[in-house]
mmCIF file with all atom_site columns, C-alpha atoms in Angstrom:
data_model
loop_
_atom_site.group_PDB
_atom_site.id
_atom_site.type_symbol
_atom_site.label_atom_id
_atom_site.label_alt_id
_atom_site.label_comp_id
_atom_site.label_asym_id
_atom_site.label_entity_id
_atom_site.label_seq_id
_atom_site.pdbx_PDB_ins_code
_atom_site.Cartn_x
_atom_site.Cartn_y
_atom_site.Cartn_z
_atom_site.occupancy
_atom_site.B_iso_or_equiv
_atom_site.pdbx_formal_charge
_atom_site.auth_seq_id
_atom_site.auth_comp_id
_atom_site.auth_asym_id
_atom_site.auth_atom_id
_atom_site.pdbx_PDB_model_num
ATOM 1   C CA . MET N 1 1   ? 109.839 75.242  126.371 1.00 85.00 ? 266 MET N CA 1
ATOM 2   C CA . ASN N 1 2   ? 107.943 78.271  127.586 1.00 93.00 ? 267 ASN N CA 1
ATOM 3   C CA . LEU N 1 3   ? 104.136 78.497  127.549 1.00 95.00 ? 268 LEU N CA 1
ATOM 4   C CA . VAL N 1 4   ? 101.947 81.589  127.756 1.00 97.00 ? 269 VAL N CA 1
ATOM 5   C CA . ARG N 1 5   ? 98.144  81.382  127.708 1.00 97.00 ? 270 ARG N CA 1
ATOM 6   C CA . LEU N 1 6   ? 96.005  84.169  126.293 1.00 97.00 ? 271 LEU N CA 1
ATOM 7   C CA . SER N 1 7   ? 93.491  83.664  129.129 1.00 96.00 ? 272 SER N CA 1
ATOM 8   C CA . GLN N 1 8   ? 96.179  84.724  131.646 1.00 96.00 ? 273 GLN N CA 1
ATOM 9   C CA . VAL N 1 9   ? 97.206  87.962  129.875 1.00 96.00 ? 274 VAL N CA 1
ATOM 10  C CA . PRO N 1 10  ? 95.325  91.215  130.524 1.00 96.00 ? 275 PRO N CA 1
ATOM 11  C CA . ALA N 1 11  ? 93.964  93.214  127.602 1.00 95.00 ? 276 ALA N CA 1
ATOM 12  C CA . GLU N 1 12  ? 95.458  96.663  127.043 1.00 92.00 ? 277 GLU N CA 1
ATOM 13  C CA . PRO N 1 13  ? 93.484  99.323  125.136 1.00 89.00 ? 278 PRO N CA 1
ATOM 14  C CA . TRP N 1 14  ? 94.967  100.803 121.988 1.00 81.00 ? 279 TRP N CA 1
ATOM 15  C CA . ARG N 1 15  ? 95.850  104.483 122.030 1.00 72.00 ? 280 ARG N CA 1
ATOM 16  C CA . ASN N 1 16  ? 93.279  105.156 119.287 1.00 71.00 ? 281 ASN N CA 1
ATOM 17  C CA . GLY N 1 17  ? 90.479  103.228 121.031 1.00 73.00 ? 282 GLY N CA 1
ATOM 18  C CA . SER N 1 18  ? 89.849  100.944 118.030 1.00 76.00 ? 283 SER N CA 1
ATOM 19  C CA . GLY N 1 19  ? 90.691  97.756  119.881 1.00 83.00 ? 284 GLY N CA 1
ATOM 20  C CA . THR N 1 20  ? 92.691  95.971  122.553 1.00 91.00 ? 285 THR N CA 1
ATOM 21  C CA . THR N 1 21  ? 95.913  93.967  122.605 1.00 95.00 ? 286 THR N CA 1
ATOM 22  C CA . GLN N 1 22  ? 97.074  91.081  124.762 1.00 97.00 ? 287 GLN N CA 1
ATOM 23  C CA . VAL N 1 23  ? 100.864 90.844  124.662 1.00 96.00 ? 288 VAL N CA 1
ATOM 24  C CA . LEU N 1 24  ? 101.826 87.184  124.984 1.00 97.00 ? 289 LEU N CA 1
ATOM 25  C CA . LEU N 1 25  ? 105.545 87.802  124.708 1.00 97.00 ? 290 LEU N CA 1
ATOM 26  C CA . ALA N 1 26  ? 107.963 90.717  124.638 1.00 96.00 ? 291 ALA N CA 1
ATOM 27  C CA . TRP N 1 27  ? 111.386 89.075  124.294 1.00 94.00 ? 292 TRP N CA 1
ATOM 28  C CA . PRO N 1 28  ? 113.943 89.271  125.829 1.00 94.00 ? 293 PRO N CA 1
ATOM 29  C CA . THR N 1 29  ? 112.379 91.930  128.121 1.00 94.00 ? 294 THR N CA 1
ATOM 30  C CA . ALA N 1 30  ? 109.188 93.990  128.085 1.00 92.00 ? 295 ALA N CA 1
ATOM 31  C CA . SER N 1 31  ? 111.102 97.280  128.195 1.00 91.00 ? 296 SER N CA 1
ATOM 32  C CA . ASP N 1 32  ? 113.693 96.398  125.524 1.00 94.00 ? 297 ASP N CA 1
ATOM 33  C CA . TRP N 1 33  ? 112.036 93.820  123.296 1.00 96.00 ? 298 TRP N CA 1
ATOM 34  C CA . GLN N 1 34  ? 113.454 92.505  120.049 1.00 95.00 ? 299 GLN N CA 1
ATOM 35  C CA . LEU N 1 35  ? 110.439 90.336  119.262 1.00 96.00 ? 300 LEU N CA 1
ATOM 36  C CA . ARG N 1 36  ? 106.840 90.801  120.363 1.00 96.00 ? 301 ARG N CA 1
ATOM 37  C CA . VAL N 1 37  ? 103.852 88.478  119.919 1.00 97.00 ? 302 VAL N CA 1
ATOM 38  C CA . SER N 1 38  ? 100.316 89.646  120.654 1.00 97.00 ? 303 SER N CA 1
ATOM 39  C CA . VAL N 1 39  ? 96.678  88.924  119.938 1.00 97.00 ? 304 VAL N CA 1
ATOM 40  C CA . ALA N 1 40  ? 94.506  91.936  119.174 1.00 96.00 ? 305 ALA N CA 1
ATOM 41  C CA . GLN N 1 41  ? 90.782  92.459  118.955 1.00 95.00 ? 306 GLN N CA 1
ATOM 42  C CA . ILE N 1 42  ? 89.864  95.156  116.450 1.00 94.00 ? 307 ILE N CA 1
ATOM 43  C CA . VAL N 1 43  ? 86.396  96.604  117.098 1.00 92.00 ? 308 VAL N CA 1
ATOM 44  C CA . ALA N 1 44  ? 86.382  99.710  114.873 1.00 92.00 ? 309 ALA N CA 1
ATOM 45  C CA . ASP N 1 45  ? 87.893  100.972 111.639 1.00 93.00 ? 310 ASP N CA 1
ATOM 46  C CA . GLY N 1 46  ? 91.025  103.083 111.970 1.00 92.00 ? 311 GLY N CA 1
ATOM 47  C CA . PRO N 1 47  ? 94.771  103.344 111.398 1.00 92.00 ? 312 PRO N CA 1
ATOM 48  C CA . PHE N 1 48  ? 97.342  101.014 112.878 1.00 92.00 ? 313 PHE N CA 1
ATOM 49  C CA . SER N 1 49  ? 100.053 102.602 115.001 1.00 88.00 ? 314 SER N CA 1
ATOM 50  C CA . ALA N 1 50  ? 103.351 103.306 113.237 1.00 90.00 ? 315 ALA N CA 1
ATOM 51  C CA . TRP N 1 51  ? 106.371 101.290 114.424 1.00 93.00 ? 316 TRP N CA 1
ATOM 52  C CA . PRO N 1 52  ? 109.511 102.635 112.676 1.00 96.00 ? 317 PRO N CA 1
ATOM 53  C CA . GLY N 1 53  ? 112.399 100.147 112.726 1.00 97.00 ? 318 GLY N CA 1
ATOM 54  C CA . VAL N 1 54  ? 110.029 97.201  113.216 1.00 97.00 ? 319 VAL N CA 1
ATOM 55  C CA . ALA N 1 55  ? 108.997 94.478  110.755 1.00 97.00 ? 320 ALA N CA 1
ATOM 56  C CA . ARG N 1 56  ? 105.373 93.448  111.294 1.00 97.00 ? 321 ARG N CA 1
ATOM 57  C CA . HIS N 1 57  ? 103.491 90.241  110.499 1.00 97.00 ? 322 HIS N CA 1
ATOM 58  C CA . PHE N 1 58  ? 99.709  90.064  110.787 1.00 97.00 ? 323 PHE N CA 1
ATOM 59  C CA . ALA N 1 59  ? 97.155  87.253  110.467 1.00 97.00 ? 324 ALA N CA 1
ATOM 60  C CA . VAL N 1 60  ? 93.402  87.114  111.065 1.00 97.00 ? 325 VAL N CA 1
ATOM 61  C CA . LEU N 1 61  ? 92.389  84.446  113.591 1.00 96.00 ? 326 LEU N CA 1
ATOM 62  C CA . ALA N 1 62  ? 88.610  84.998  113.849 1.00 95.00 ? 327 ALA N CA 1
ATOM 63  C CA . GLY N 1 63  ? 85.865  87.223  112.458 1.00 95.00 ? 328 GLY N CA 1
ATOM 64  C CA . ALA N 1 64  ? 84.889  88.159  108.909 1.00 94.00 ? 329 ALA N CA 1
ATOM 65  C CA . GLY N 1 65  ? 88.275  89.727  108.249 1.00 96.00 ? 330 GLY N CA 1
ATOM 66  C CA . VAL N 1 66  ? 89.835  93.092  107.540 1.00 98.00 ? 331 VAL N CA 1
ATOM 67  C CA . GLU N 1 67  ? 90.969  95.255  104.673 1.00 98.00 ? 332 GLU N CA 1
ATOM 68  C CA . LEU N 1 68  ? 94.362  96.892  105.161 1.00 98.00 ? 333 LEU N CA 1
ATOM 69  C CA . ALA N 1 69  ? 95.140  99.930  103.003 1.00 98.00 ? 334 ALA N CA 1
ATOM 70  C CA . TRP N 1 70  ? 98.615  101.380 102.513 1.00 97.00 ? 335 TRP N CA 1
ATOM 71  C CA . ALA N 1 71  ? 99.505  104.324 100.283 1.00 93.00 ? 336 ALA N CA 1
ATOM 72  C CA . ASP N 1 72  ? 100.321 101.960 97.394  1.00 95.00 ? 337 ASP N CA 1
ATOM 73  C CA . ARG N 1 73  ? 98.156  98.866  97.932  1.00 96.00 ? 338 ARG N CA 1
ATOM 74  C CA . VAL N 1 74  ? 95.083  97.311  99.558  1.00 98.00 ? 339 VAL N CA 1
ATOM 75  C CA . GLN N 1 75  ? 94.901  93.784  100.945 1.00 97.00 ? 340 GLN N CA 1
ATOM 76  C CA . ARG N 1 76  ? 91.919  91.834  102.275 1.00 98.00 ? 341 ARG N CA 1
ATOM 77  C CA . LEU N 1 77  ? 92.551  89.197  104.923 1.00 97.00 ? 342 LEU N CA 1
ATOM 78  C CA . SER N 1 78  ? 90.291  86.538  106.451 1.00 96.00 ? 343 SER N CA 1
ATOM 79  C CA . PRO N 1 79  ? 90.882  83.622  108.822 1.00 94.00 ? 344 PRO N CA 1
ATOM 80  C CA . LYS N 1 80  ? 91.727  81.548  105.718 1.00 92.00 ? 345 LYS N CA 1
ATOM 81  C CA . SER N 1 81  ? 94.348  83.998  104.371 1.00 93.00 ? 346 SER N CA 1
ATOM 82  C CA . GLY N 1 82  ? 98.045  83.624  104.878 1.00 92.00 ? 347 GLY N CA 1
ATOM 83  C CA . PRO N 1 83  ? 99.833  86.170  107.072 1.00 96.00 ? 348 PRO N CA 1
ATOM 84  C CA . VAL N 1 84  ? 100.918 89.485  105.604 1.00 97.00 ? 349 VAL N CA 1
ATOM 85  C CA . ALA N 1 85  ? 104.302 91.114  106.331 1.00 97.00 ? 350 ALA N CA 1
ATOM 86  C CA . PHE N 1 86  ? 104.959 94.845  106.139 1.00 97.00 ? 351 PHE N CA 1
ATOM 87  C CA . ASP N 1 87  ? 107.221 97.639  107.339 1.00 97.00 ? 352 ASP N CA 1
ATOM 88  C CA . GLY N 1 88  ? 105.955 98.863  110.707 1.00 95.00 ? 353 GLY N CA 1
ATOM 89  C CA . ALA N 1 89  ? 106.697 102.467 109.770 1.00 95.00 ? 354 ALA N CA 1
ATOM 90  C CA . GLU N 1 90  ? 104.038 102.205 107.044 1.00 93.00 ? 355 GLU N CA 1
ATOM 91  C CA . ALA N 1 91  ? 100.959 101.985 109.273 1.00 91.00 ? 356 ALA N CA 1
ATOM 92  C CA . PRO N 1 92  ? 97.978  100.817 107.186 1.00 96.00 ? 357 PRO N CA 1
ATOM 93  C CA . VAL N 1 93  ? 94.395  101.938 107.680 1.00 96.00 ? 358 VAL N CA 1
ATOM 94  C CA . CYS N 1 94  ? 92.217  99.015  108.771 1.00 96.00 ? 359 CYS N CA 1
ATOM 95  C CA . ARG N 1 95  ? 88.593  98.521  107.743 1.00 97.00 ? 360 ARG N CA 1
ATOM 96  C CA . LEU N 1 96  ? 86.524  95.728  109.270 1.00 96.00 ? 361 LEU N CA 1
ATOM 97  C CA . LEU N 1 97  ? 84.682  93.499  106.795 1.00 97.00 ? 362 LEU N CA 1
ATOM 98  C CA . GLY N 1 98  ? 81.774  92.492  109.029 1.00 92.00 ? 363 GLY N CA 1
ATOM 99  C CA . GLY N 1 99  ? 82.269  92.991  112.749 1.00 93.00 ? 364 GLY N CA 1
ATOM 100 C CA . ALA N 1 100 ? 85.116  92.617  115.199 1.00 93.00 ? 365 ALA N CA 1
ATOM 101 C CA . SER N 1 101 ? 88.284  90.797  114.178 1.00 95.00 ? 366 SER N CA 1
ATOM 102 C CA . VAL N 1 102 ? 90.726  88.797  116.312 1.00 96.00 ? 367 VAL N CA 1
ATOM 103 C CA . ASP N 1 103 ? 94.277  88.936  114.963 1.00 97.00 ? 368 ASP N CA 1
ATOM 104 C CA . LEU N 1 104 ? 97.766  87.607  115.603 1.00 97.00 ? 369 LEU N CA 1
ATOM 105 C CA . ASN N 1 105 ? 100.642 90.091  115.482 1.00 97.00 ? 370 ASN N CA 1
ATOM 106 C CA . LEU N 1 106 ? 104.352 89.345  115.311 1.00 97.00 ? 371 LEU N CA 1
ATOM 107 C CA . MET N 1 107 ? 106.719 92.301  115.471 1.00 97.00 ? 372 MET N CA 1
ATOM 108 C CA . ALA N 1 108 ? 110.516 92.209  115.331 1.00 96.00 ? 373 ALA N CA 1
ATOM 109 C CA . ARG N 1 109 ? 112.992 95.056  115.499 1.00 96.00 ? 374 ARG N CA 1
ATOM 110 C CA . THR N 1 110 ? 114.872 95.075  112.214 1.00 94.00 ? 375 THR N CA 1
ATOM 111 C CA . ASP N 1 111 ? 118.257 95.174  113.980 1.00 93.00 ? 376 ASP N CA 1
ATOM 112 C CA . ALA N 1 112 ? 117.380 91.964  115.901 1.00 92.00 ? 377 ALA N CA 1
ATOM 113 C CA . GLY N 1 113 ? 117.180 89.788  112.812 1.00 91.00 ? 378 GLY N CA 1
ATOM 114 C CA . ARG N 1 114 ? 114.518 88.580  110.413 1.00 93.00 ? 379 ARG N CA 1
ATOM 115 C CA . ALA N 1 115 ? 111.211 87.257  111.752 1.00 95.00 ? 380 ALA N CA 1
ATOM 116 C CA . HIS N 1 116 ? 108.862 84.842  109.987 1.00 96.00 ? 381 HIS N CA 1
ATOM 117 C CA . LEU N 1 117 ? 105.224 83.850  110.495 1.00 96.00 ? 382 LEU N CA 1
ATOM 118 C CA . GLU N 1 118 ? 103.531 80.970  108.695 1.00 95.00 ? 383 GLU N CA 1
ATOM 119 C CA . ARG N 1 119 ? 100.314 79.015  109.009 1.00 93.00 ? 384 ARG N CA 1
ATOM 120 C CA . LEU N 1 120 ? 100.950 75.441  110.201 1.00 92.00 ? 385 LEU N CA 1
ATOM 121 C CA . VAL N 1 121 ? 99.357  72.288  108.834 1.00 90.00 ? 386 VAL N CA 1
ATOM 122 C CA . PRO N 1 122 ? 98.191  69.933  111.615 1.00 90.00 ? 387 PRO N CA 1
ATOM 123 C CA . GLY N 1 123 ? 100.072 66.634  111.669 1.00 92.00 ? 388 GLY N CA 1
ATOM 124 C CA . HIS N 1 124 ? 102.976 67.906  109.547 1.00 93.00 ? 389 HIS N CA 1
ATOM 125 C CA . ALA N 1 125 ? 106.525 68.189  110.886 1.00 93.00 ? 390 ALA N CA 1
ATOM 126 C CA . TRP N 1 126 ? 107.686 71.794  111.304 1.00 92.00 ? 391 TRP N CA 1
ATOM 127 C CA . GLN N 1 127 ? 111.360 72.609  111.816 1.00 90.00 ? 392 GLN N CA 1
ATOM 128 C CA . PRO N 1 128 ? 112.330 76.231  111.171 1.00 90.00 ? 393 PRO N CA 1
ATOM 129 C CA . PRO N 1 129 ? 115.946 77.048  110.313 1.00 85.00 ? 394 PRO N CA 1
ATOM 130 C CA . ALA N 1 130 ? 116.532 79.096  113.487 1.00 87.00 ? 395 ALA N CA 1
ATOM 131 C CA . ARG N 1 131 ? 117.310 78.565  117.170 1.00 85.00 ? 396 ARG N CA 1
ATOM 132 C CA . TRP N 1 132 ? 114.478 80.932  118.263 1.00 91.00 ? 397 TRP N CA 1
ATOM 133 C CA . ARG N 1 133 ? 111.138 79.338  117.455 1.00 93.00 ? 398 ARG N CA 1
ATOM 134 C CA . GLY N 1 134 ? 107.577 79.575  118.640 1.00 94.00 ? 399 GLY N CA 1
ATOM 135 C CA . LEU N 1 135 ? 104.089 78.353  117.891 1.00 95.00 ? 400 LEU N CA 1
ATOM 136 C CA . TYR N 1 136 ? 100.707 79.942  118.551 1.00 96.00 ? 401 TYR N CA 1
ATOM 137 C CA . THR N 1 137 ? 97.512  77.868  118.467 1.00 95.00 ? 402 THR N CA 1
ATOM 138 C CA . HIS N 1 138 ? 94.120  79.554  118.603 1.00 94.00 ? 403 HIS N CA 1
ATOM 139 C CA . GLU N 1 139 ? 92.375  76.266  119.436 1.00 93.00 ? 404 GLU N CA 1
ATOM 140 C CA . ALA N 1 140 ? 93.196  73.416  121.799 1.00 93.00 ? 405 ALA N CA 1
ATOM 141 C CA . ALA N 1 141 ? 95.858  71.118  120.368 1.00 93.00 ? 406 ALA N CA 1
ATOM 142 C CA . VAL N 1 142 ? 98.690  68.771  121.280 1.00 95.00 ? 407 VAL N CA 1
ATOM 143 C CA . LEU N 1 143 ? 102.305 69.610  120.481 1.00 95.00 ? 408 LEU N CA 1
ATOM 144 C CA . GLU N 1 144 ? 104.706 66.733  119.872 1.00 94.00 ? 409 GLU N CA 1
ATOM 145 C CA . ALA N 1 145 ? 108.294 67.877  120.487 1.00 89.00 ? 410 ALA N CA 1
ATOM 146 C CA . ALA N 1 146 ? 111.531 66.344  121.753 1.00 82.00 ? 411 ALA N CA 1
ATOM 147 C CA . GLY N 1 147 ? 109.882 62.965  122.311 1.00 86.00 ? 412 GLY N CA 1
ATOM 148 C CA . SER N 1 148 ? 107.105 64.404  124.515 1.00 90.00 ? 413 SER N CA 1
ATOM 149 C CA . GLU N 1 149 ? 103.519 65.488  124.034 1.00 94.00 ? 414 GLU N CA 1
ATOM 150 C CA . TRP N 1 150 ? 102.351 68.858  125.371 1.00 92.00 ? 415 TRP N CA 1
ATOM 151 C CA . PRO N 1 151 ? 98.588  69.487  125.664 1.00 95.00 ? 416 PRO N CA 1
ATOM 152 C CA . LEU N 1 152 ? 97.923  73.117  124.698 1.00 95.00 ? 417 LEU N CA 1
ATOM 153 C CA . ALA N 1 153 ? 94.812  75.069  125.661 1.00 94.00 ? 418 ALA N CA 1
ATOM 154 C CA . ALA N 1 154 ? 93.188  77.328  123.081 1.00 94.00 ? 419 ALA N CA 1
ATOM 155 C CA . GLY N 1 155 ? 95.113  80.588  122.822 1.00 96.00 ? 420 GLY N CA 1
ATOM 156 C CA . THR N 1 156 ? 98.559  79.259  123.778 1.00 96.00 ? 421 THR N CA 1
ATOM 157 C CA . LEU N 1 157 ? 101.976 80.482  122.704 1.00 97.00 ? 422 LEU N CA 1
ATOM 158 C CA . VAL N 1 158 ? 104.859 78.019  123.066 1.00 95.00 ? 423 VAL N CA 1
ATOM 159 C CA . TRP N 1 159 ? 108.386 79.270  122.470 1.00 94.00 ? 424 TRP N CA 1
ATOM 160 C CA . ALA N 1 160 ? 112.035 78.352  122.919 1.00 90.00 ? 425 ALA N CA 1
ATOM 161 C CA . ALA N 1 161 ? 114.885 80.869  122.578 1.00 87.00 ? 426 ALA N CA 1
ATOM 162 C CA . ASP N 1 162 ? 117.853 78.537  122.114 1.00 81.00 ? 427 ASP N CA 1
ATOM 163 C CA . THR N 1 163 ? 116.614 75.402  120.406 1.00 78.00 ? 428 THR N CA 1
ATOM 164 C CA . PRO N 1 164 ? 119.552 73.094  119.634 1.00 73.00 ? 429 PRO N CA 1
ATOM 165 C CA . SER N 1 165 ? 120.019 72.400  115.925 1.00 68.00 ? 430 SER N CA 1
ATOM 166 C CA . ASP N 1 166 ? 119.419 68.677  116.537 1.00 71.00 ? 431 ASP N CA 1
ATOM 167 C CA . ALA N 1 167 ? 116.220 69.211  118.579 1.00 76.00 ? 432 ALA N CA 1
ATOM 168 C CA . GLY N 1 168 ? 114.069 67.894  115.758 1.00 85.00 ? 433 GLY N CA 1
ATOM 169 C CA . ALA N 1 169 ? 110.756 68.970  114.356 1.00 91.00 ? 434 ALA N CA 1
ATOM 170 C CA . TRP N 1 170 ? 107.627 70.053  116.161 1.00 92.00 ? 435 TRP N CA 1
ATOM 171 C CA . VAL N 1 171 ? 104.338 68.462  115.133 1.00 94.00 ? 436 VAL N CA 1
ATOM 172 C CA . LEU N 1 172 ? 101.034 70.053  116.092 1.00 93.00 ? 437 LEU N CA 1
ATOM 173 C CA . HIS N 1 173 ? 97.971  67.843  116.327 1.00 92.00 ? 438 HIS N CA 1
ATOM 174 C CA . ALA N 1 174 ? 94.834  69.993  116.048 1.00 82.00 ? 439 ALA N CA 1
ATOM 175 C CA . ALA N 1 175 ? 91.240  69.481  114.988 1.00 68.00 ? 440 ALA N CA 1
ATOM 176 C CA . HIS N 1 176 ? 91.226  72.139  112.262 1.00 72.00 ? 441 HIS N CA 1
ATOM 177 C CA . ALA N 1 177 ? 93.704  73.479  109.762 1.00 67.00 ? 442 ALA N CA 1
ATOM 178 C CA . GLY N 1 178 ? 94.479  77.176  109.808 1.00 69.00 ? 443 GLY N CA 1
ATOM 179 C CA . GLN N 1 179 ? 94.240  77.879  113.519 1.00 84.00 ? 444 GLN N CA 1
ATOM 180 C CA . ALA N 1 180 ? 97.956  77.617  114.333 1.00 92.00 ? 445 ALA N CA 1
ATOM 181 C CA . PHE N 1 181 ? 101.023 79.552  113.290 1.00 94.00 ? 446 PHE N CA 1
ATOM 182 C CA . GLY N 1 182 ? 104.736 78.922  113.502 1.00 93.00 ? 447 GLY N CA 1
ATOM 183 C CA . LEU N 1 183 ? 107.048 81.848  114.107 1.00 94.00 ? 448 LEU N CA 1
ATOM 184 C CA . TRP N 1 184 ? 110.777 82.123  114.196 1.00 92.00 ? 449 TRP N CA 1
ATOM 185 C CA . LEU N 1 185 ? 113.544 84.678  114.359 1.00 91.00 ? 450 LEU N CA 1
ATOM 186 C CA . GLU N 1 186 ? 116.751 84.446  112.386 1.00 88.00 ? 451 GLU N CA 1
ATOM 187 C CA . ARG N 1 187 ? 118.800 86.454  114.834 1.00 81.00 ? 452 ARG N CA 1
ATOM 188 C CA . ALA N 1 188 ? 121.282 89.034  113.572 1.00 72.00 ? 453 ALA N CA 1
ATOM 189 C CA . ALA N 1 189 ? 124.957 88.222  114.097 1.00 64.00 ? 454 ALA N CA 1
ATOM 190 C CA . ALA N 1 190 ? 126.305 89.783  117.277 1.00 55.00 ? 455 ALA N CA 1
#
């Protein structure tokens, strides 16, 4: 189990100045990542950066929400919405719906495999069908895994790259529903 806390990661400004990003994980390396997990703060309307060859997943963690507009569709997201997945090459234009927004981003190179992001229900067993799995909680919680309990501070990413198939489920115990997300990568065959 690997843990990364948001409070220990520096914020990096976006190229367009519309927000900042804190990269919790660039796996397996920062220079040649296949999967990247970050938390962004959006403070102004503007376009997302284009990421050709990358599948993106996006969820609102805090704030009034955002409206994302692509050439063929518009989608509104709030902290109660499920995550949205889209092709990174199709960079949407983002409009804030009432002030700054804090958001979770999962990006995976399409040649690395297929990534997934889903909102977790506190107290329910979660066992994704992949050896690479992770969990992000935006509030303090306790993770029950492999017969142990792991206290997690608010803004913590927990991940494991080679989870054995018999490792069992993870159960997150949190005060509120909707503040935690499971993520996993079905890795491409080598």
